[in-house]
Protein backbone atom coordinates (compact mmCIF):
# COMPACT_ATOMS: atom_id res chain seq x y z
CA MET A 1 4.32 -7.47 6.95
CA THR A 2 7.69 -8.85 6.06
CA CYS A 3 9.66 -9.48 2.89
CA ILE A 4 12.39 -12.14 3.08
CA VAL A 5 14.55 -12.81 0.02
CA GLY A 6 17.00 -15.73 -0.19
CA LEU A 7 19.83 -16.24 -2.65
CA GLU A 8 22.30 -19.08 -3.17
CA SER A 9 25.68 -17.57 -4.04
CA HIS A 10 29.15 -19.13 -4.35
CA GLY A 11 28.51 -21.99 -1.91
CA SER A 12 26.64 -19.96 0.70
CA VAL A 13 23.12 -18.62 1.20
CA LEU A 14 22.28 -14.97 1.80
CA LEU A 15 18.97 -14.00 3.39
CA ALA A 16 17.73 -10.41 3.34
CA ALA A 17 14.80 -8.90 5.21
CA ASP A 18 13.11 -5.59 5.67
CA SER A 19 12.48 -4.07 9.11
CA ALA A 20 8.87 -2.87 8.81
CA VAL A 21 5.78 -4.26 10.51
CA GLU A 22 2.13 -3.28 10.24
CA VAL A 23 0.32 -2.28 13.40
CA GLY A 24 -3.27 -1.61 12.46
CA GLU A 25 -3.07 0.92 9.66
CA LEU A 26 0.47 2.04 10.52
CA THR A 27 3.76 0.69 9.23
CA VAL A 28 6.48 0.99 11.85
CA GLY A 29 10.02 -0.30 12.39
CA TRP A 30 10.47 -3.73 13.99
CA PRO A 31 13.02 -3.79 16.82
CA SER A 32 14.44 -7.28 16.20
CA PRO A 33 15.85 -8.77 12.99
CA LYS A 34 13.62 -11.00 10.87
CA VAL A 35 16.66 -12.96 9.70
CA LEU A 36 19.54 -14.44 11.67
CA ALA A 37 22.56 -16.62 11.07
CA GLY A 38 24.72 -18.82 13.25
CA ALA A 39 26.04 -22.38 13.58
CA GLY A 40 26.15 -22.75 9.79
CA VAL A 41 22.44 -21.95 9.31
CA ALA A 42 20.62 -18.78 8.19
CA VAL A 43 16.91 -18.39 9.00
CA GLY A 44 14.33 -15.82 7.92
CA CYS A 45 10.68 -15.76 8.89
CA ALA A 46 7.57 -14.02 7.50
CA GLY A 47 4.10 -14.29 9.00
CA GLU A 48 2.35 -13.63 12.28
CA ALA A 49 4.75 -11.69 14.53
CA ARG A 50 4.53 -13.90 17.63
CA ALA A 51 5.09 -17.08 15.61
CA CYS A 52 8.11 -15.52 13.87
CA ASP A 53 9.56 -14.55 17.25
CA VAL A 54 9.20 -18.17 18.42
CA VAL A 55 10.93 -19.49 15.30
CA LEU A 56 13.80 -17.00 15.42
CA ALA A 57 14.32 -17.41 19.19
CA TRP A 58 14.60 -21.21 18.95
CA HIS A 59 18.11 -22.46 19.75
CA GLY A 60 17.84 -25.64 17.65
CA TRP A 61 19.17 -24.00 14.49
CA ALA A 62 22.41 -25.98 14.23
CA GLU A 63 23.81 -27.42 11.02
CA PRO A 64 22.45 -30.94 10.43
CA ASP A 65 24.63 -34.01 10.22
CA ASP A 66 22.53 -35.60 7.48
CA ASP A 67 20.23 -34.63 4.60
CA ILE A 68 18.98 -31.04 5.02
CA GLY A 69 15.42 -31.81 3.84
CA ALA A 70 15.09 -34.74 6.23
CA TRP A 71 16.47 -32.57 9.05
CA LEU A 72 13.95 -29.80 8.32
CA VAL A 73 10.95 -32.13 8.20
CA GLY A 74 11.97 -34.66 10.84
CA HIS A 75 13.73 -32.48 13.38
CA VAL A 76 13.04 -28.78 12.87
CA ALA A 77 9.37 -28.77 11.82
CA ARG A 78 8.30 -31.22 14.53
CA ARG A 79 10.06 -29.29 17.33
CA LEU A 80 8.87 -25.91 16.08
CA ARG A 81 5.26 -27.11 15.96
CA ARG A 82 5.60 -28.14 19.63
CA ARG A 83 7.09 -24.76 20.57
CA LEU A 84 4.36 -22.92 18.66
CA ALA A 85 1.68 -25.01 20.39
CA LYS A 86 3.11 -24.08 23.81
CA CYS A 87 2.86 -20.41 22.84
CA GLY A 88 -0.68 -20.78 21.46
CA THR A 89 0.29 -19.87 17.90
CA THR A 90 -0.37 -23.17 16.10
CA SER A 91 -2.81 -21.65 13.58
CA ALA A 92 -0.42 -18.85 12.57
CA THR A 93 0.59 -18.49 8.95
CA LEU A 94 4.34 -18.83 8.79
CA ASP A 95 6.78 -18.85 5.87
CA THR A 96 10.38 -19.66 6.75
CA LEU A 97 13.48 -19.60 4.56
CA VAL A 98 16.46 -21.65 5.72
CA GLY A 99 19.96 -21.56 4.25
CA CYS A 100 22.49 -24.28 5.03
CA ARG A 101 25.52 -25.70 3.18
CA GLY A 102 24.85 -23.46 0.21
CA GLU A 103 21.25 -24.67 -0.19
CA LEU A 104 18.13 -22.52 0.18
CA TRP A 105 14.99 -24.19 1.57
CA TYR A 106 11.39 -23.10 2.20
CA LEU A 107 9.55 -24.42 5.27
CA ASP A 108 5.81 -23.76 5.49
CA SER A 109 3.40 -23.64 8.46
CA ALA A 110 2.47 -27.30 8.03
CA GLY A 111 6.09 -28.45 8.16
CA ALA A 112 6.62 -29.17 4.48
CA ALA A 113 10.15 -28.45 3.23
CA VAL A 114 10.88 -27.52 -0.39
CA ARG A 115 14.33 -27.04 -1.92
CA CYS A 116 14.53 -23.66 -3.66
CA ARG A 117 17.00 -23.66 -6.54
CA GLY A 118 18.93 -20.40 -6.69
CA ARG A 119 16.55 -17.88 -5.14
CA PHE A 120 13.19 -17.50 -3.46
CA ALA A 121 11.17 -14.88 -1.58
CA VAL A 122 8.29 -14.93 0.90
CA GLY A 123 6.01 -12.36 2.45
CA ALA A 124 4.74 -8.99 1.30
CA GLY A 125 6.10 -7.85 -2.06
CA SER A 126 7.90 -11.16 -2.63
CA GLY A 127 6.99 -11.35 -6.32
CA VAL A 128 8.28 -7.84 -6.96
CA ALA A 129 11.44 -8.61 -4.98
CA LEU A 130 12.17 -11.75 -7.02
CA GLY A 131 11.74 -9.95 -10.33
CA ALA A 132 13.95 -7.08 -9.17
CA LEU A 133 16.55 -9.54 -7.87
CA ASP A 134 16.86 -11.22 -11.27
CA GLU A 135 17.53 -7.88 -12.93
CA ALA A 136 19.83 -6.56 -10.18
CA LEU A 137 22.03 -9.68 -10.29
CA CYS A 138 23.02 -8.72 -13.85
CA HIS A 139 24.63 -5.51 -12.57
CA HIS A 140 25.43 -5.89 -8.86
CA ALA A 141 27.12 -8.17 -6.34
CA PRO A 142 24.73 -10.47 -4.42
CA SER A 143 24.32 -8.24 -1.34
CA GLY A 144 23.72 -5.15 -3.48
CA ALA A 145 21.22 -7.06 -5.60
CA LEU A 146 19.34 -8.14 -2.46
CA GLN A 147 19.17 -4.53 -1.26
CA ARG A 148 17.79 -3.44 -4.62
CA ALA A 149 15.23 -6.27 -4.55
CA LEU A 150 13.95 -5.15 -1.13
CA SER A 151 13.91 -1.52 -2.27
CA ALA A 152 11.74 -2.49 -5.24
CA ALA A 153 9.36 -4.39 -2.94
CA ALA A 154 9.15 -1.32 -0.67
CA ARG A 155 8.27 0.93 -3.61
CA TRP A 156 5.27 -1.25 -4.50
CA CYS A 157 4.24 -2.56 -1.09
CA PRO A 158 3.70 -0.03 1.73
CA SER A 159 4.21 -2.67 4.44
CA VAL A 160 7.85 -3.28 3.41
CA GLY A 161 10.47 -0.82 4.59
CA PRO A 162 14.12 -0.23 5.47
CA PRO A 163 16.55 -0.72 6.99
CA TRP A 164 17.52 -3.94 5.24
CA VAL A 165 19.20 -6.75 7.17
CA ILE A 166 21.36 -9.29 5.30
CA VAL A 167 22.85 -12.45 6.83
CA GLU A 168 24.90 -15.27 5.33
CA ALA A 169 25.45 -18.96 6.09
């Protein structure tokens, strides 16, 4: 599984992810990052591995010219659904966090986009990570708080594990 935690901080968005994946009854390291950033956009994906690979490999993650929500629903979701269909992964469960222009957004498998105010988490251990993040932000800088949030999720969820990857947009 995957734990992705997003945080709006000082006009940017930080996304943090673990590096573990379940293969049968084993939890092993995942060779590629579950979060990436570039062109003014940060993206993190939790869900079925092949679908996440399709989302993260897509080259359409460029900062929008207009409203971010309209861009996610009208441009991103539509094109990603087509890419997923070509790969035969249309029924995959997929939770995507997107950071752009200091705003954190959640994009679900059906293409609905929801603005997340401040922070949000998806995937395994996400509830634990959010609670730990709230506490850690009282004592640590944003990147340190994100690391502590993922560490807490890993303590309570065996399918979450280090190393942690943090990106910013």
